[in-house]
PDB file of C-alpha atoms in Angstrom:
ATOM      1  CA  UNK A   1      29.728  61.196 -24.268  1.00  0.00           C
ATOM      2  CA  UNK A   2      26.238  60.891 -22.973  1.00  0.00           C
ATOM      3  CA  UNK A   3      25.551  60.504 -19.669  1.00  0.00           C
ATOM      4  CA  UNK A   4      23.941  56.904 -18.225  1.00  0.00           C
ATOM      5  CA  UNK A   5      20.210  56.436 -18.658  1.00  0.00           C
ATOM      6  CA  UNK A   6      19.229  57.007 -15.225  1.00  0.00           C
ATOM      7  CA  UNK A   7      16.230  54.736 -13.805  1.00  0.00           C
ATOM      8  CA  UNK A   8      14.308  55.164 -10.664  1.00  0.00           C
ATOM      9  CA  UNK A   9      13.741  52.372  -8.656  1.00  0.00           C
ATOM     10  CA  UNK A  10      12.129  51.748  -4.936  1.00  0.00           C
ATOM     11  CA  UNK A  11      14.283  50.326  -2.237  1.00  0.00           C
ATOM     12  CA  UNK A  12      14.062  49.955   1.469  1.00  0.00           C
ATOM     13  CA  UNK A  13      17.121  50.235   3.523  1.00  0.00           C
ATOM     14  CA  UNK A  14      17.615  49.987   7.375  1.00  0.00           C
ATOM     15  CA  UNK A  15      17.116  53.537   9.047  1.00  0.00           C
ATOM     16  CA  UNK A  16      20.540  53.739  10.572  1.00  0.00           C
ATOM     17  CA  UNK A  17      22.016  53.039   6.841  1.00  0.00           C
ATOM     18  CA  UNK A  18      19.828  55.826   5.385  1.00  0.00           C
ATOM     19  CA  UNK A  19      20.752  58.623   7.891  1.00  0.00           C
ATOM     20  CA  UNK A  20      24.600  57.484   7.668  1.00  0.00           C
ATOM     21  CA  UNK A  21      23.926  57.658   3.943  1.00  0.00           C
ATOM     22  CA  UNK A  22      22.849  61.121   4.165  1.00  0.00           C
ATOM     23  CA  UNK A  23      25.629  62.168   6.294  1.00  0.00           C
ATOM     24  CA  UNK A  24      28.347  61.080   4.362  1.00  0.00           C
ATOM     25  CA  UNK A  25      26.405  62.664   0.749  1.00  0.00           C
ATOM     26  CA  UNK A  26      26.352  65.939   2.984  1.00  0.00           C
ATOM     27  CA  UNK A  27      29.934  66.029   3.552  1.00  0.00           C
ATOM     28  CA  UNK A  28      30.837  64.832   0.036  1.00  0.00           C
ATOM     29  CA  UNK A  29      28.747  67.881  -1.561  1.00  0.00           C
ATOM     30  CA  UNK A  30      26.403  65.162  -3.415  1.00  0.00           C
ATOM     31  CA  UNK A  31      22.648  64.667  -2.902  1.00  0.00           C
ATOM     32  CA  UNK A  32      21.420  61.265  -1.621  1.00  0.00           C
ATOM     33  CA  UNK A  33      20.985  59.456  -4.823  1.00  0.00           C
ATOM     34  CA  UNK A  34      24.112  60.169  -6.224  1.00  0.00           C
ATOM     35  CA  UNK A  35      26.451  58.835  -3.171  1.00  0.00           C
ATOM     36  CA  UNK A  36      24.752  55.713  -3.627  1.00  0.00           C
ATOM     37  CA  UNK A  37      24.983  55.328  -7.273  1.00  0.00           C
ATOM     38  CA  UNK A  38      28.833  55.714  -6.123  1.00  0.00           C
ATOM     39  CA  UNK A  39      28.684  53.662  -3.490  1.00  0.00           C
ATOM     40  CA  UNK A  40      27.214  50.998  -5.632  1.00  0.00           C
ATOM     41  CA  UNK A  41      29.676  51.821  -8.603  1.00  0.00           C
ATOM     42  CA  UNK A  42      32.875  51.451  -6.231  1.00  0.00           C
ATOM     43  CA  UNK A  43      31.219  48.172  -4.495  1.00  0.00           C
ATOM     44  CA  UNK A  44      30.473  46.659  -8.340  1.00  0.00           C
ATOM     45  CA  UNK A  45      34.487  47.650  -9.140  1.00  0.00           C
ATOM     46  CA  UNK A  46      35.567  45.917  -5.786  1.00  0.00           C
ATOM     47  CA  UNK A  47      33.801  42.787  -6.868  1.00  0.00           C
ATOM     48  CA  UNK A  48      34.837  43.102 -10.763  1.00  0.00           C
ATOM     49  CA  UNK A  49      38.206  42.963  -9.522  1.00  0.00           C
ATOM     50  CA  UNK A  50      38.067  40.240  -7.158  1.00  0.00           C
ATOM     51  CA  UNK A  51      36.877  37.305  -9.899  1.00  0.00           C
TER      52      UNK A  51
END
């Protein structure tokens, strides 16, 4: 299977969210972009689920 189409896109987020953003990738062994294309996966599951 291919993997998604990937699209960039320009966002601005509140400095605190962006450096605890970057922690958490760190310690999860992913780069920035990728913990919150998960984040955003898992939050779009959450809701999925709840209707």
């Amino acid at each position: 299977m291919d993997k998604p189409y990937k699209i960039k896109v320009s966002i601005s987020l509140d400095e605190n969210v962006i450096e605890r953003i970057k922690e958490l990738a760190e310690e999860d062994d992913r780069n920035f972009s990728q913990y919150i294309n998960m984040i955003l996966k898992k939050h779009i599951a959450e809701q999925d689920n709840n209707q």
